[in-house]
Coordinates of C-alpha atoms in Angstrom, one line a residue:
X1 CA -32.3 -13.7 -124.2
X2 CA -30.1 -12.6 -120.9
X3 CA -26.6 -12.4 -121.0
X4 CA -24.5 -14.5 -119.6
X5 CA -23.1 -13.4 -116.8
X6 CA -27.0 -12.0 -115.5
X7 CA -27.9 -15.4 -116.0
X8 CA -25.0 -16.0 -113.4
X9 CA -26.4 -13.1 -111.1
X10 CA -29.0 -14.2 -110.9
X11 CA -28.2 -17.5 -109.5
X12 CA -26.5 -16.1 -107.1
X13 CA -29.0 -14.1 -105.4
X14 CA -31.2 -17.2 -105.4
X15 CA -27.9 -19.2 -104.0
X16 CA -27.9 -15.9 -101.2
X17 CA -31.2 -16.5 -100.0
X18 CA -31.1 -20.0 -99.5
X19 CA -30.8 -21.1 -95.7
X20 CA -27.6 -23.0 -95.6
X21 CA -28.6 -25.4 -93.4
X22 CA -25.8 -28.1 -93.8
X23 CA -23.8 -24.7 -92.4
X24 CA -26.4 -24.1 -89.9
X25 CA -26.5 -27.7 -88.8
X26 CA -23.1 -28.0 -88.2
X27 CA -22.3 -24.4 -86.2
X28 CA -24.9 -25.9 -83.8
X29 CA -23.0 -29.3 -83.7
X30 CA -19.4 -27.6 -82.2
X31 CA -21.9 -25.5 -80.0
X32 CA -23.8 -27.5 -78.6
X33 CA -20.1 -30.3 -78.3
X34 CA -18.5 -27.0 -77.0
X35 CA -21.9 -26.1 -74.2
X36 CA -21.1 -30.6 -72.5
X37 CA -17.2 -30.6 -72.5
X38 CA -17.8 -27.0 -70.7
X39 CA -20.0 -29.1 -67.9
X40 CA -17.9 -32.0 -68.5
X41 CA -15.3 -30.2 -67.7
X42 CA -15.8 -28.2 -64.6
X43 CA -17.4 -31.0 -63.3
X44 CA -14.4 -33.6 -63.3
X45 CA -12.0 -31.0 -62.3
X46 CA -14.7 -29.8 -58.9
X47 CA -15.0 -33.1 -58.2
X48 CA -15.7 -33.8 -54.3
X49 CA -12.8 -37.6 -55.0
X50 CA -9.5 -36.7 -54.6
X51 CA -7.5 -39.3 -56.8
X52 CA -5.9 -39.4 -59.7
X53 CA -5.7 -36.0 -60.8
X54 CA -3.5 -35.5 -58.0
X55 CA -1.4 -38.0 -58.2
X56 CA -0.8 -37.5 -61.6
X57 CA -0.4 -33.8 -61.3
X58 CA 2.2 -33.5 -58.6
X59 CA 3.8 -36.7 -60.2
X60 CA 4.7 -35.2 -62.9
X61 CA 5.9 -30.9 -61.2
X62 CA 8.1 -33.8 -59.2
X63 CA 9.3 -35.1 -62.4
X64 CA 9.5 -31.6 -64.4
X65 CA 11.8 -31.2 -60.8
X66 CA 13.9 -33.6 -61.1
X67 CA 12.4 -37.0 -61.0
X68 CA 12.8 -39.9 -62.6
X69 CA 9.4 -42.3 -63.2
X70 CA 9.5 -46.2 -61.6
X71 CA 12.7 -45.2 -59.4
X72 CA 11.5 -41.5 -57.3
X73 CA 8.5 -42.0 -58.7
X74 CA 6.2 -45.3 -59.5
X75 CA 3.4 -46.3 -60.9
X76 CA 1.9 -49.2 -62.1
X77 CA 1.2 -47.5 -65.5
X78 CA 3.0 -46.6 -68.3
X79 CA 5.2 -42.8 -68.1
X80 CA 3.3 -41.0 -71.5
X81 CA 0.4 -39.1 -69.4
X82 CA 2.5 -37.9 -66.5
X83 CA 5.7 -37.6 -69.2
X84 CA 3.2 -35.0 -71.2
X85 CA 1.7 -33.3 -68.4
X86 CA 5.5 -33.4 -66.8
X87 CA 6.5 -30.5 -69.7
X88 CA 3.6 -27.7 -68.5
X89 CA 5.3 -27.5 -65.8
X90 CA 8.6 -26.6 -66.3
X91 CA 6.9 -23.1 -67.0
X92 CA 3.6 -23.6 -65.0
X93 CA 2.7 -22.8 -61.0
X94 CA 2.5 -26.3 -59.0
X95 CA -1.6 -26.1 -59.8
X96 CA -3.9 -28.3 -61.1
X97 CA -5.5 -25.3 -63.1
X98 CA -2.4 -25.1 -65.7
X99 CA -3.1 -29.1 -66.7
X100 CA -6.7 -27.1 -67.9
X101 CA -5.9 -26.9 -71.1
X102 CA -4.8 -28.8 -72.3
X103 CA -6.6 -31.8 -71.6
X104 CA -9.9 -29.9 -72.8
X105 CA -7.7 -29.1 -76.1
X106 CA -7.0 -32.9 -76.2
X107 CA -10.3 -33.7 -75.8
X108 CA -11.3 -31.0 -78.6
X109 CA -9.7 -32.6 -80.5
X110 CA -10.7 -36.4 -80.0
X111 CA -14.0 -35.3 -80.9
X112 CA -12.9 -33.8 -84.0
X113 CA -11.3 -37.2 -85.1
X114 CA -14.3 -39.2 -84.0
X115 CA -16.2 -36.8 -86.5
X116 CA -13.2 -37.6 -89.4
X117 CA -13.6 -41.2 -88.9
X118 CA -17.6 -41.2 -88.7
X119 CA -17.3 -38.7 -92.1
X120 CA -14.5 -41.5 -93.6
X121 CA -17.4 -44.0 -93.2
X122 CA -21.4 -42.3 -93.8
X123 CA -19.6 -38.9 -94.6
X124 CA -19.6 -35.8 -93.2
X125 CA -23.5 -35.8 -91.2
X126 CA -23.2 -38.2 -89.8
X127 CA -19.9 -38.1 -89.1
X128 CA -21.0 -34.7 -87.2
X129 CA -23.8 -36.8 -85.8
X130 CA -21.4 -39.6 -83.9
X131 CA -18.8 -37.0 -82.5
X132 CA -21.3 -35.5 -80.0
X133 CA -22.8 -38.6 -78.7
X134 CA -19.4 -38.2 -78.8
X135 CA -18.6 -35.3 -76.7
X136 CA -22.3 -36.4 -74.1
X137 CA -21.2 -40.4 -73.4
X138 CA -17.1 -39.0 -72.9
X139 CA -17.7 -36.4 -70.3
X140 CA -20.6 -38.8 -68.7
X141 CA -18.7 -41.2 -68.8
X142 CA -16.1 -39.0 -66.4
X143 CA -18.0 -36.6 -65.1
X144 CA -20.5 -39.6 -63.0
X145 CA -17.2 -41.9 -61.8
X146 CA -17.2 -42.3 -58.4
X147 CA -14.1 -43.8 -58.2
X148 CA -11.3 -41.1 -59.4
X149 CA -12.3 -37.0 -60.5
X150 CA -12.7 -38.1 -63.9
X151 CA -10.1 -34.7 -64.9
X152 CA -6.6 -35.1 -66.6
X153 CA -7.0 -39.3 -67.2
X154 CA -4.9 -40.6 -70.1
X155 CA -8.6 -41.4 -71.8
X156 CA -9.1 -38.1 -72.4
X157 CA -6.0 -38.4 -74.7
X158 CA -6.6 -41.4 -75.8
X159 CA -9.6 -40.8 -77.2
X160 CA -7.6 -38.9 -79.9
X161 CA -5.1 -41.0 -81.0
X162 CA -7.9 -44.1 -80.3
X163 CA -10.4 -42.4 -83.3
X164 CA -6.8 -41.0 -85.0
X165 CA -5.4 -45.2 -85.9
X166 CA -9.1 -46.0 -86.1
X167 CA -8.5 -43.6 -89.6
X168 CA -5.8 -44.3 -90.4
X169 CA -6.5 -47.8 -89.9
X170 CA -10.0 -47.4 -92.7
X171 CA -7.7 -45.5 -94.9
X172 CA -5.4 -48.3 -95.2
X173 CA -7.8 -51.3 -95.0
X174 CA -9.0 -49.5 -97.7
X175 CA -6.2 -50.1 -100.7
X176 CA -5.2 -46.9 -99.1
X177 CA -1.6 -45.9 -99.7
X178 CA 1.3 -47.1 -97.3
X179 CA 2.2 -44.5 -95.1
X180 CA -2.0 -44.5 -93.3
X181 CA -0.5 -48.3 -91.8
X182 CA 2.4 -46.5 -91.0
X183 CA 0.4 -44.1 -89.3
X184 CA -1.6 -46.2 -87.6
X185 CA 0.9 -47.9 -85.7
X186 CA 1.7 -44.5 -84.7
X187 CA -1.0 -43.5 -82.9
X188 CA -1.6 -47.0 -81.1
X189 CA 1.8 -46.0 -80.1
X190 CA 0.4 -43.2 -79.3
X191 CA -2.0 -45.3 -77.1
X192 CA -0.3 -47.3 -75.2
X193 CA 2.1 -45.0 -74.4
X194 CA -0.3 -43.6 -72.1
X195 CA -1.9 -46.7 -70.8
X196 CA -2.2 -50.5 -71.4
X197 CA -6.7 -50.4 -72.4
X198 CA -4.6 -49.3 -75.5
X199 CA -4.5 -53.4 -76.0
X200 CA -7.6 -53.9 -77.2
X201 CA -7.5 -52.1 -80.7
X202 CA -3.6 -52.6 -81.4
X203 CA -5.0 -56.7 -81.3
X204 CA -7.8 -56.2 -82.9
X205 CA -5.3 -54.1 -86.2
X206 CA -3.4 -57.4 -85.8
X207 CA -5.8 -59.9 -85.8
X208 CA -7.9 -58.6 -88.4
X209 CA -5.2 -57.5 -90.9
X210 CA -4.2 -61.0 -90.1
X211 CA -7.0 -62.5 -91.4
X212 CA -7.3 -60.1 -94.3
X213 CA -4.1 -60.3 -96.1
X214 CA -3.9 -64.5 -94.9
X215 CA -6.9 -65.9 -94.9
X216 CA -8.7 -64.2 -96.9
X217 CA -6.6 -62.7 -99.8
X218 CA -4.4 -65.2 -99.1
X219 CA -1.8 -63.2 -99.8
X220 CA 1.3 -62.8 -97.2
X221 CA 2.9 -60.5 -98.2
X222 CA 1.1 -57.4 -98.3
X223 CA 0.2 -58.8 -95.0
X224 CA 4.2 -59.0 -94.2
X225 CA 4.6 -55.4 -95.6
X226 CA 1.5 -54.1 -93.8
X227 CA 2.7 -55.6 -90.7
X228 CA 5.9 -54.4 -91.4
X229 CA 4.4 -50.5 -91.5
X230 CA 2.0 -50.8 -88.8
X231 CA 5.6 -52.1 -86.3
X232 CA 7.0 -48.9 -88.2
X233 CA 5.1 -46.4 -87.1
X234 CA 4.9 -47.9 -83.7
X235 CA 8.7 -48.9 -83.4
X236 CA 8.9 -44.8 -84.6
X237 CA 6.7 -43.4 -81.0
X238 CA 8.0 -46.2 -78.7
X239 CA 11.7 -46.3 -79.7
X240 CA 11.9 -42.5 -78.0
X241 CA 10.7 -44.0 -75.3
X242 CA 12.9 -46.8 -74.1
X243 CA 15.1 -44.3 -76.0
X244 CA 15.1 -42.6 -72.0
X245 CA 13.8 -45.0 -69.7
X246 CA 16.7 -47.4 -70.6
X247 CA 19.4 -44.1 -70.2
X248 CA 17.5 -42.8 -67.1
X249 CA 18.2 -46.2 -66.2
X250 CA 15.3 -48.1 -65.1
X251 CA 13.8 -50.1 -68.3
X252 CA 13.2 -53.0 -66.6
X253 CA 11.4 -50.8 -63.4
X254 CA 8.8 -50.1 -66.1
X255 CA 7.8 -52.5 -67.6
X256 CA 7.3 -54.4 -64.1
X257 CA 5.5 -52.3 -62.9
X258 CA 3.4 -52.5 -66.0
X259 CA 3.2 -56.1 -66.2
X260 CA 4.2 -57.8 -63.4
X261 CA 2.4 -55.7 -60.7
X262 CA -0.6 -55.0 -63.1
X263 CA -1.0 -58.0 -63.5
X264 CA -1.9 -58.5 -60.1
X265 CA -5.2 -56.6 -60.3
X266 CA -6.8 -58.1 -62.9
X267 CA -7.8 -60.4 -61.1
X268 CA -9.1 -58.6 -57.9
X269 CA -12.7 -57.4 -59.7
X270 CA -14.4 -56.5 -62.4
X271 CA -14.6 -53.8 -64.8
X272 CA -17.7 -55.3 -66.8
X273 CA -21.1 -53.0 -65.8
X274 CA -23.0 -53.4 -63.5
X275 CA -26.7 -53.1 -64.8
X276 CA -27.8 -50.5 -67.5
X277 CA -27.8 -47.8 -65.7
X278 CA -24.5 -47.3 -65.8
X279 CA -23.7 -47.3 -69.5
X280 CA -26.2 -44.8 -69.6
X281 CA -25.6 -42.0 -72.4
X282 CA -24.5 -45.5 -74.7
X283 CA -28.3 -46.6 -74.5
X284 CA -29.3 -44.9 -77.8
X285 CA -25.9 -45.8 -79.7
X286 CA -25.9 -49.4 -78.7
X287 CA -30.0 -48.9 -79.8
X288 CA -28.5 -47.5 -83.1
X289 CA -26.1 -50.2 -83.7
X290 CA -28.7 -52.9 -83.4
X291 CA -31.2 -51.2 -85.3
X292 CA -28.1 -51.2 -88.1
X293 CA -26.7 -53.7 -88.5
X294 CA -30.0 -55.4 -89.8
X295 CA -30.4 -53.3 -92.2
X296 CA -26.5 -52.5 -93.5
X297 CA -26.8 -57.4 -93.3
X298 CA -29.6 -56.7 -95.4
X299 CA -28.6 -54.9 -97.8
X300 CA -24.8 -56.6 -97.9
X301 CA -26.0 -58.9 -97.4
X302 CA -29.3 -60.6 -98.1
X303 CA -32.2 -58.7 -99.7
X304 CA -31.9 -56.5 -102.9
X305 CA -34.6 -53.8 -103.4
X306 CA -33.3 -53.5 -107.4
X307 CA -29.9 -53.8 -108.7
X308 CA -28.6 -50.3 -109.2
X309 CA -30.7 -49.4 -106.7
X310 CA -29.0 -52.4 -104.4
X311 CA -25.4 -51.3 -106.1
X312 CA -25.8 -47.0 -105.1
X313 CA -26.0 -48.1 -101.8
X314 CA -23.7 -50.6 -100.7
X315 CA -21.0 -48.2 -101.7
X316 CA -22.5 -45.2 -99.6
X317 CA -22.2 -47.9 -97.2
X318 CA -19.9 -49.6 -94.7
X319 CA -17.6 -52.4 -96.4
X320 CA -17.9 -55.3 -94.6
X321 CA -14.3 -55.1 -93.8
X322 CA -15.0 -52.3 -91.9
X323 CA -17.5 -53.4 -89.9
X324 CA -16.1 -56.6 -89.6
X325 CA -13.6 -54.5 -88.0
X326 CA -15.3 -52.5 -85.5
X327 CA -16.9 -55.4 -83.9
X328 CA -14.2 -57.1 -83.4
X329 CA -12.5 -54.3 -81.2
X330 CA -16.1 -54.6 -79.3
X331 CA -15.8 -57.9 -78.0
X332 CA -11.8 -57.6 -78.1
X333 CA -13.5 -53.9 -75.7
X334 CA -16.0 -56.3 -73.7
X335 CA -12.7 -59.1 -73.2
X336 CA -10.8 -56.4 -71.3
X337 CA -13.7 -54.6 -69.0
X338 CA -14.3 -58.2 -67.5
X339 CA -10.9 -58.6 -66.8
X340 CA -11.0 -55.3 -65.8
X341 CA -9.9 -54.7 -61.5
X342 CA -13.0 -52.3 -60.4
X343 CA -15.8 -51.2 -62.0
X344 CA -14.5 -47.9 -62.6
X345 CA -16.9 -45.8 -64.9
X346 CA -14.7 -43.6 -66.8
X347 CA -13.2 -47.1 -68.6
X348 CA -16.2 -46.2 -70.5
X349 CA -15.2 -43.0 -71.9
X350 CA -13.0 -45.1 -75.1
X351 CA -13.9 -48.4 -74.7
X352 CA -17.0 -46.4 -76.4
X353 CA -15.4 -45.8 -79.2
X354 CA -15.9 -49.1 -81.4
X355 CA -20.2 -48.6 -80.4
X356 CA -20.2 -45.0 -81.8
X357 CA -18.7 -45.5 -84.7
X358 CA -20.8 -48.7 -85.7
X359 CA -23.8 -47.0 -84.3
X360 CA -24.1 -44.6 -87.5
X361 CA -25.1 -47.6 -89.4
X362 CA -28.6 -46.7 -88.2
X363 CA -28.8 -43.0 -89.7
X364 CA -26.8 -44.0 -92.7
X365 CA -29.0 -47.3 -93.3
X366 CA -32.3 -45.2 -92.7
X367 CA -31.0 -42.2 -95.6
X368 CA -30.6 -45.0 -98.2
X369 CA -33.9 -47.0 -97.2
X370 CA -35.4 -43.7 -97.6
X371 CA -33.6 -42.9 -100.9
X372 CA -34.7 -46.2 -102.3
X373 CA -38.1 -46.3 -101.6
X374 CA -37.6 -42.5 -102.2
X375 CA -40.1 -41.7 -99.1
X376 CA -42.2 -38.7 -99.8
X377 CA -42.5 -38.1 -95.9
X378 CA -38.4 -38.4 -95.7
X379 CA -37.9 -35.7 -93.1
X380 CA -40.7 -36.8 -91.4
X381 CA -39.2 -40.1 -90.8
X382 CA -35.8 -38.7 -90.6
X383 CA -37.4 -36.1 -87.9
X384 CA -39.1 -39.2 -86.2
X385 CA -36.0 -40.9 -85.5
X386 CA -34.3 -37.7 -84.0
X387 CA -37.6 -37.1 -81.5
X388 CA -36.6 -41.1 -80.3
X389 CA -33.5 -40.9 -80.3
X390 CA -33.4 -37.7 -78.3
X391 CA -35.9 -38.3 -75.4
X392 CA -33.6 -41.5 -75.0
X393 CA -30.3 -39.0 -74.5
X394 CA -32.0 -36.6 -71.9
X395 CA -31.2 -38.8 -69.0
X396 CA -27.1 -38.3 -69.3
X397 CA -28.3 -35.1 -70.0
X398 CA -30.1 -34.6 -66.7
X399 CA -27.5 -36.8 -65.0
X400 CA -24.6 -34.2 -66.6
X401 CA -25.7 -31.4 -66.4
X402 CA -27.2 -31.0 -62.3
X403 CA -24.1 -32.8 -61.3
X404 CA -21.9 -30.1 -62.9
X405 CA -23.4 -27.1 -62.2
X406 CA -23.9 -28.8 -58.1
X407 CA -20.2 -29.3 -58.2
X408 CA -19.0 -26.1 -59.1
X409 CA -21.4 -24.4 -56.6
X410 CA -19.1 -26.6 -53.8
X411 CA -15.6 -26.1 -55.2
X412 CA -13.4 -24.6 -52.4
X413 CA -10.4 -23.3 -54.9
X414 CA -8.7 -23.4 -51.0
X415 CA -8.9 -27.0 -50.8
X416 CA -7.7 -28.0 -53.7
X417 CA -4.7 -26.5 -53.6
X418 CA -4.2 -27.6 -50.0
X419 CA -4.1 -31.1 -51.1
X420 CA -2.1 -30.6 -54.9
X421 CA 0.7 -29.0 -51.4
X422 CA 0.0 -32.6 -49.8
X423 CA 0.2 -35.0 -52.7
X424 CA 3.1 -32.5 -53.7
X425 CA 5.1 -33.4 -50.4
X426 CA 4.1 -37.1 -50.4
X427 CA 5.9 -37.0 -53.9
X428 CA 8.5 -35.5 -52.7
X429 CA 8.5 -38.3 -49.6
X430 CA 8.7 -40.5 -52.1
X431 CA 11.5 -38.8 -54.1
X432 CA 13.3 -38.9 -50.5

């Protein structure tokens, strides 16, 4: 009989010869994300539109020199993005390009946070798929916007903060440690410090938590603890912001700018998509959502394929609490889009997150259906679903890549710097 170490050596050799397909798939997904990101960020930076990124960067440059926001510089948004950019200009030259590394880092971390949410809900492979889908959707929406250039917008940073808030809320709702709810509040506070469009997620968390604790669980004490933790987390982030504004003597002006001056904009037009072409990157995720929700209802609420199999499936699929939270978030995002002041595609970059998170149900249900039925052709079914998805994703890729290449070829660095200098001069004039 072979010695123990001989068997161990033989097993190790077999394992070394076996292709590590999960590792290859993850590496391929990371490469795809990086390629999508490179095209999207290049096209956004080289956009012929001269709007928000020039205003934000020039204002941040002036803040780094001592200007006070809401007194010397007027804007109807929270100060988070401009303050963050101002840190860069404490040492960087006066131009837009120094903001590229920070924006890219925030987006890359955002894709990773989406992966973490997907892994929490469905497992590692589906989390990787959702990260790729997010990279494509966010970059297409930011690139193809015809009202702003899509570079260094608040949405570029809010993909990270919103996804992180979602991750910790899911953990908190799954009987996680109390600090999970506090971290949810902290990331919600960061989102609010960046832009008011974080409100749908905040309302979704508060409303869902209240319904779960007060109506379903009928536990007012748990609700009070959760609300207190949520408030403590968000307060820890927003209190310094409020304190800085108060010390600068502009707290009242800041509140007025973000509310009184911003609210009338909601009555002008609508941000709701005019047609399916406006949400081209979401065609596949929306189809996944529809099919996945039907399958999830079958296992979670309806037909039972067998006690043992059904129990195994229910353990692997997201809970009703998580699915209901994401659905509530989607509804609130739709309500916000209806009331936004213009049909601008960069709004969809953040609003697409709950749709993408829900879309993982398709792959989770498909995986479990194949597990329950023990289909011998499982790999062919998965391959067919992947090919079908790729076919309908192709139009979004065909829009992203040529647009980015065309903008790069026509980009004029001198004209870009000249317009930045002009924006900075205008900011100087505002400062007086």
